[in-house]
Structures are given as C-alpha cells and as structure tokens.
Coordinates of C-alpha atoms in Angstrom, one line a residue:
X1 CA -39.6 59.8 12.7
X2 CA -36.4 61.3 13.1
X3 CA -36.0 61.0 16.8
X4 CA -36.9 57.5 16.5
X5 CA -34.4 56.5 14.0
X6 CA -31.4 58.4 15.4
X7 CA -31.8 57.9 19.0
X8 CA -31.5 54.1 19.1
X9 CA -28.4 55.0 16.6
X10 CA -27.0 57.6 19.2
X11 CA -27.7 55.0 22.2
X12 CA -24.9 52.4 20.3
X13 CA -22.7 54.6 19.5
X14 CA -23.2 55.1 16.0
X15 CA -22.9 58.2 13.8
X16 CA -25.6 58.7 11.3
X17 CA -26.7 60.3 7.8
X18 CA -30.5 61.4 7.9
X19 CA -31.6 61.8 4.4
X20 CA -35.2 63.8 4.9
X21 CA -37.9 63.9 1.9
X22 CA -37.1 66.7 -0.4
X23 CA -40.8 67.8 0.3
X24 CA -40.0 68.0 4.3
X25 CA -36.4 69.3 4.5
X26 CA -36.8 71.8 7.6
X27 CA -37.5 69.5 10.5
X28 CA -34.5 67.3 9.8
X29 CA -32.5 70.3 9.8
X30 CA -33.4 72.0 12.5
X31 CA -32.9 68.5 14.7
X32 CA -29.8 68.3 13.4
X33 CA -29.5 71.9 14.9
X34 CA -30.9 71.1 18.3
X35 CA -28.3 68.3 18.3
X36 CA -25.3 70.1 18.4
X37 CA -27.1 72.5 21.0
X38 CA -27.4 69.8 23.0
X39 CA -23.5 69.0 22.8
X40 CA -23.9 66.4 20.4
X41 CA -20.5 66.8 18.5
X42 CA -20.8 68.1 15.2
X43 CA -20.8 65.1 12.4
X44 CA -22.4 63.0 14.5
X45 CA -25.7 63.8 13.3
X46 CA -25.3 65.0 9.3
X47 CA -28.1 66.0 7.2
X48 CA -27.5 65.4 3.5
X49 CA -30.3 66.8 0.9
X50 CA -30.2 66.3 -3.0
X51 CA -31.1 64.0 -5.2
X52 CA -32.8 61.2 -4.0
X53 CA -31.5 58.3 -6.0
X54 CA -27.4 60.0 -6.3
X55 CA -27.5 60.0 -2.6
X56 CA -29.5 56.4 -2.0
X57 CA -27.0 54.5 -4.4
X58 CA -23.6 56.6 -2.7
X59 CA -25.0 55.4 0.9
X60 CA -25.4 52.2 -0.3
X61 CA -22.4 51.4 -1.7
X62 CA -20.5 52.6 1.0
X63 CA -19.0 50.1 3.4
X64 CA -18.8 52.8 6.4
X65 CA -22.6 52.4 6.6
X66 CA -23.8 49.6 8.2
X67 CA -27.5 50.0 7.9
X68 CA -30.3 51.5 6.3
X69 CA -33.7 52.6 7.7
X70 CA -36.2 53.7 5.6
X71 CA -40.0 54.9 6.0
X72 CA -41.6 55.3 2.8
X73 CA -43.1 54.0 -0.4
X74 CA -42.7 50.0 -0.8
X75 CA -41.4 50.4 -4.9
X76 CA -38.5 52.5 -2.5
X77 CA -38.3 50.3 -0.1
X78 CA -37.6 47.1 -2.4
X79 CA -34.8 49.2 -4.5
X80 CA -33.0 49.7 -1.0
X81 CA -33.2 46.2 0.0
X82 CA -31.9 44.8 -2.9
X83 CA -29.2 47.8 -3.3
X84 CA -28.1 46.6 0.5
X85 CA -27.4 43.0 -0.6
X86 CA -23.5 44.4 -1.6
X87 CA -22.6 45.3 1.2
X88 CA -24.6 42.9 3.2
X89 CA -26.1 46.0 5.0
X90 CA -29.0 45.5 7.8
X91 CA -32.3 46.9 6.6
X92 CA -35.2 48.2 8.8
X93 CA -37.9 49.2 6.4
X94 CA -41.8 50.6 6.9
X95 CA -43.5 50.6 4.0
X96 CA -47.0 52.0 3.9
X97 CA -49.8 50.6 5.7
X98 CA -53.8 49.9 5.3
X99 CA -54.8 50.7 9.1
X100 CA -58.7 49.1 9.6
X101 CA -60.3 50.6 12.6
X102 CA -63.1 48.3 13.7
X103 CA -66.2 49.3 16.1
X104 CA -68.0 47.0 17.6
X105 CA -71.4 47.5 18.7
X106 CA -70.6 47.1 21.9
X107 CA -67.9 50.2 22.0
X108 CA -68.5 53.0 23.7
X109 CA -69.6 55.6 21.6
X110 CA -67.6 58.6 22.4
X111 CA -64.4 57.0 23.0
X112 CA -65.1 55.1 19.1
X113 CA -65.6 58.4 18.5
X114 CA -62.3 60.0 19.8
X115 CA -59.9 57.6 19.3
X116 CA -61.6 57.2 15.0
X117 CA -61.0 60.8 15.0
X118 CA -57.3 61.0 16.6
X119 CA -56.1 58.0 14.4
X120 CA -57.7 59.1 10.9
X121 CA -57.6 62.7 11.1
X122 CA -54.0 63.1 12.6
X123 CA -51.9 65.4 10.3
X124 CA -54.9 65.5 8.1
X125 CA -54.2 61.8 7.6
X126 CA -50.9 61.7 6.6
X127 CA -49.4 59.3 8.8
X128 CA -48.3 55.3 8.0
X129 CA -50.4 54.6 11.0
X130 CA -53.7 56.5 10.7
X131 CA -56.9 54.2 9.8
X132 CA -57.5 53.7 6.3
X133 CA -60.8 52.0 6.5
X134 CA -63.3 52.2 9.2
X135 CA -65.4 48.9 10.0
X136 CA -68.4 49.8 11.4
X137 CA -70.7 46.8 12.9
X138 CA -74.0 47.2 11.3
X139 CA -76.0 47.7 15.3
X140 CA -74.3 50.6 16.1
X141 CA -73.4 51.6 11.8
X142 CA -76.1 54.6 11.5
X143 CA -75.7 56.2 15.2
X144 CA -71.7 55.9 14.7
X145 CA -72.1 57.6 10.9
X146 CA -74.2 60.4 12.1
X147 CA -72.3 61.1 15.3
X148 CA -68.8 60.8 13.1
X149 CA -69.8 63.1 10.4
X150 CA -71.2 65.7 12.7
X151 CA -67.8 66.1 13.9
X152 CA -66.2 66.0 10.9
X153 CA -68.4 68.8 9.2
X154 CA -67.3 71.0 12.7
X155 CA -63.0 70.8 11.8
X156 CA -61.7 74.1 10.9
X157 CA -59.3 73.9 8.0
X158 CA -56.3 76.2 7.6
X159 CA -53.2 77.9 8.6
X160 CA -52.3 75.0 11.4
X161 CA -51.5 78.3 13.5
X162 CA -54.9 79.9 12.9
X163 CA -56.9 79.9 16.1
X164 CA -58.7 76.6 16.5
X165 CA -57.5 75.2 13.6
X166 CA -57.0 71.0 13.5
X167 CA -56.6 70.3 9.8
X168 CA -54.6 71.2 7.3
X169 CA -53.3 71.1 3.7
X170 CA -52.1 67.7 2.2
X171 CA -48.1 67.7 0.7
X172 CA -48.9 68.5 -2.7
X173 CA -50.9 68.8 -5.6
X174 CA -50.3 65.2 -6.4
X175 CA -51.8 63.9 -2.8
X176 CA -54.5 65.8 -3.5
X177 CA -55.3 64.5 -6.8
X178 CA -54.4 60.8 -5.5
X179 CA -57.6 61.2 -2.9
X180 CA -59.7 62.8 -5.5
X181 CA -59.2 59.6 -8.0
X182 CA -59.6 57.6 -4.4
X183 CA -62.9 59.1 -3.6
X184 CA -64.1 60.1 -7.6
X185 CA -63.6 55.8 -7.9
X186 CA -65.8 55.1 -4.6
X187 CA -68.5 57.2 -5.7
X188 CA -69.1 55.3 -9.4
X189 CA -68.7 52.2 -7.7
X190 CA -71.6 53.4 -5.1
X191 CA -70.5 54.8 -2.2
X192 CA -71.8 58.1 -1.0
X193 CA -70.3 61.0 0.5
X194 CA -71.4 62.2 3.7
X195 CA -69.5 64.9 4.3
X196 CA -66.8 67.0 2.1
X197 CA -65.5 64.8 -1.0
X198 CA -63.7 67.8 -2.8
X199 CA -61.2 70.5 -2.3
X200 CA -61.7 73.0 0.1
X201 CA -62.5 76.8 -0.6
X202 CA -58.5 77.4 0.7
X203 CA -57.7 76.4 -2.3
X204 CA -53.9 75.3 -3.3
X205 CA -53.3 71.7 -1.4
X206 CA -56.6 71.8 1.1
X207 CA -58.7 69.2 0.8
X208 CA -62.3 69.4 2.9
X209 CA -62.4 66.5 6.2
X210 CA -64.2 63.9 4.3
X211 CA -66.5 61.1 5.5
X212 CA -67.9 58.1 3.2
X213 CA -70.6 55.6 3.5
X214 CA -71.8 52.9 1.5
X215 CA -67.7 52.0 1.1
X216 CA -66.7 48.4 -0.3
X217 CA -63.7 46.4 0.1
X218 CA -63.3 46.0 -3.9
X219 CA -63.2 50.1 -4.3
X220 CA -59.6 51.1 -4.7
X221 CA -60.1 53.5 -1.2
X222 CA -60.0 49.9 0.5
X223 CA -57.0 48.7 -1.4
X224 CA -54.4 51.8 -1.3
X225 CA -53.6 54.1 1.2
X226 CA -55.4 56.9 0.7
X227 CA -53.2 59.5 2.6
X228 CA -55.5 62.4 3.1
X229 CA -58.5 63.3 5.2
X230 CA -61.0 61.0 3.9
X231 CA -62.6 58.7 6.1
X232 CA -64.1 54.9 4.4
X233 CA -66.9 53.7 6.2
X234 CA -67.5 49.7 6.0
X235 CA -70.5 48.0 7.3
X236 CA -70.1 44.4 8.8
X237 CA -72.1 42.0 10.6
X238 CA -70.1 39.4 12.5
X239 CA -66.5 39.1 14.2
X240 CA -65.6 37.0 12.2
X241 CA -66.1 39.3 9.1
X242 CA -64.4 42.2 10.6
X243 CA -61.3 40.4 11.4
X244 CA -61.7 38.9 7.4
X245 CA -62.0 42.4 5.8
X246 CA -59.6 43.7 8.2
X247 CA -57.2 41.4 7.2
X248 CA -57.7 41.5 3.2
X249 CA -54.6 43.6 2.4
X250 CA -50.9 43.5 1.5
X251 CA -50.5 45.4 4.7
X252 CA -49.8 45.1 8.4
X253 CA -48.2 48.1 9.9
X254 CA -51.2 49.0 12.5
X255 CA -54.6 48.4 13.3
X256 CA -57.6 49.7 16.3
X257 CA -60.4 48.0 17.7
X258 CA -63.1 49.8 19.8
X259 CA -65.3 47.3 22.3
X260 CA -66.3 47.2 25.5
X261 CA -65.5 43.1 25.5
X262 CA -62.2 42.3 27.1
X263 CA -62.7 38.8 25.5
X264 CA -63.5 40.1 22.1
X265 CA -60.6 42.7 22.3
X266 CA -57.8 40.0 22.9
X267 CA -59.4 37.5 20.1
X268 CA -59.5 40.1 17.4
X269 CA -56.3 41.7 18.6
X270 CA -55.0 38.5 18.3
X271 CA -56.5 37.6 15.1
X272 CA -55.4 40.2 13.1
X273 CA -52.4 40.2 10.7
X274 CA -50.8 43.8 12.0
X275 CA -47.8 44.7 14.1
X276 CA -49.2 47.4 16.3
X277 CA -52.7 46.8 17.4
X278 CA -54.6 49.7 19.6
X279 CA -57.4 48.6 21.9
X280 CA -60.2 51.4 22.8
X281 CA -57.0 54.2 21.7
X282 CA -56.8 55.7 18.2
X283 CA -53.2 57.1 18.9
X284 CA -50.9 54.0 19.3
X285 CA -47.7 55.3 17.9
X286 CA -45.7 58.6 18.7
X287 CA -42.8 60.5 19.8
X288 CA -44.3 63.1 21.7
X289 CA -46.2 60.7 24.8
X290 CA -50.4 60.3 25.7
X291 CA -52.4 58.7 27.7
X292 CA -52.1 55.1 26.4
X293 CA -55.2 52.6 27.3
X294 CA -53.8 49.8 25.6
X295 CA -51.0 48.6 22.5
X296 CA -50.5 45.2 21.9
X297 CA -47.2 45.0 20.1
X298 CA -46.8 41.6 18.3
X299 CA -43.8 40.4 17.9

C-alpha cells in the first residue's frame, strides 16, 4: 500500500508523510529505510508514528499538505474528508470493501478453484480486496463446496516462515473475536460450517481456514467485512440473481467472476457496481506483479 501511495507522490515531485497503522509500524519503516538507500534524499520520505488522531488533525490543518490518502475504516475515512474541507485538501480514500466472487456453472473448476482460493485466502484474508462472499450457481454448488473445502482442510497454519506454511494469524484479538461474532451469527441463523469455524490449536490470534454453507445474504457475514479466513458460500440460480446479491451492499471496491462465457463475463462485469472487476483471476490488485488473465478497471 505504501509503494502505491508514495510512488505516484515521488513521480510529481512531492515530498510525503506516511502515517502507518500503529498495529503495522515496521514495513513503513523499513521503506522509508530502503528509500534513502536508494538515494532518495532524506525528508523526502518521513515516517511519523503516534497517536492517531494528534497526528490526523496536525496533517490536516496544515496548509503544506496538499492531500490526504487514506486506506482504512469508512467512520475514518469520513472524519478525514470533512477535516480536509479547511484547507480545501484533495482526498483519495479506500474504505473497506464487500468483494462477491461469483462461479458460474460453466467455470472451469480448477481455475474457480484457484483464483477463490488466491483472492479469499490472501494474507489470511486481510486484504480490502479479498472476496467476502462467494456466489456459487446452484449446477456446479455441491462439486465446487466439496472440491473448495478439501483444500481448505489441507492449509497449514503457522509461523508464515514455517516450511509450507500459507496462513497465518489475524492482527489481533479483536479481528479474531469480529469473525467469531461473524460466523457464531451465521450459524443461529442456519448456516453450517464445513470446515474450521473456531480458533485454531496455535492459539493467541490464529484462527482455523474456514469454509460455510448454507450462507444468506440477511446474515451479518454478507453485510460486513469479515476480514479473516472465513469463506461464505451463497447459492444462486440465475445471472440475473448473482449480479442482484452481488450488488446488495454499501460497497464497490472489487469483485471476480469465474465462467467460461466470454458473453456472460463482459455482461456481469459490466453489470456490477465495483471498481475493479477480475475475470477467471482471483488476484486483481498488487504491487508485487502475476500473471494477469483479465481486470476490467471501470472508470
């Protein structure tokens, strides 16, 4: 996130403040580091940690800053908006997302499964852009459950560099207990775990690579973003319902579809109410480069 803020910055000449989470301190740091290795001039790129709100209301007030970006929680996001109205500052904000991933019937099975896995799973799901909810056309619903939750049930959890390790722990105790009230309010409303649904034997912040069924879009796992390795799965019949539950959200940061149908691909794509939309691809957004099948940015 970091690269991609500052660069652009860098590009126009601009110096730049990076505030990083207080959670997440050491990767802003040691960029800032690699800057000046690279013979970026020092204050150029500054790094400022503390108190969230001293340091939001000193940058906004300032007249030397000329805009704010900001990646985080909408409540956040709306404080710095209106705090940038005094200075007239431009505001770049991302604020959360409700990603659907939709498989058609027609999708190929192991690339559904692939790209589901890559987009949901990624940083044990905490990411703005992983999928939140998974919309599974009823044809291919049963074959695409089993098949997903099989791999699930084979992730190794831990130390992310243990030997064949892909997931591991959430932020903090209070991500893991958001995704426990997510999944402990599924399950009373009817939806059934497949596979995982508590905290894992690691202890501390791990959470076990969860899978759902039985999901509904009234259950709060469909409403908020669940940010953690829980996976919602969503039964639907038509298109035309897909693209309607896909839609039914205060959301529209990113969104997949999986289908073999060129035609279909480019109506829903089309259809649906998101910025970044990633055809037969489960990774769509990143700084580090892959293989990219296709990304319909809409403007």
């Amino acid at each position: 996130m970091i690269t991609r803020k500052v660069a652009p910055a860098l590009a126009c000449g601009c110096t730049v403040i990076i505030k990083p989470s207080e959670l997440t301190p050491l990767t802003a740091l040691a960029a800032a580091d690699l800057s000046i290795q690279a013979g970026i001039p020092p204050g150029v790129v500054n790094v400022v940690m503390g108190n969230a709100a001293d340091i939001g209301e000193a940058l906004l007030a300032s007249s030397q800053v000329r805009k704010i970006t900001f990646t985080g929680s909408t409540a956040v996001g709306k404080k710095l908006m209106a705090g940038a109205a005094g200075t007239v500052k431009k505001v770049s904000l991302e604020l959360g997302g409700n990603a659907p991933c939709i498989i058609f019937d027609d999708a190929d099975l192991e690339v559904a499964l692939k790209g589901t896995l890559a987009t949901k799973f990624r940083n044990s799901g905490q990411t703005c852009v992983c999928a939140n909810r998974v919309l599974v056309q009823e044809g291919i619903y049963e074959q695409f459950a089993n098949a997903f939750s099989n791999a699930v049930q084979n992730m190794k959890v831990g130390d992310g560099f243990g030997e064949g390790v892909v997931q591991g722990p959430l932020i903090n105790d209070a991500a893991v207990q958001k995704v426990e009230k997510l999944v402990q309010d599924a399950i009373s409303k009817g939806a059934k775990v497949l596979v995982g649904g508590k905290r894992h034997g690691l202890g501390r912040t791990f959470y076990e690579p969860t899978v759902m069924a039985g999901v509904k879009g009234e259950m709060l796992i469909s409403r908020e973003e669940v940010f953690g390795p829980v996976a919602p799965l969503l039964k639907f019949k038509t298109e035309e319902e897909a693209i309607q539950l896909a839609n039914d959200t205060n959301a529209g940061l990113a969104a997949y579809v999986f289908t073999t149908n060129v035609q279909c691909s480019w109506r829903v794509a089309e259809a649906l109410e998101y910025g970044i939309v990633g055809v037969n691809e489960g990774l769509v957004s990143t700084e580090v480069g892959f293989k990219l099948h296709l990304v319909a940015e809409k403007i």
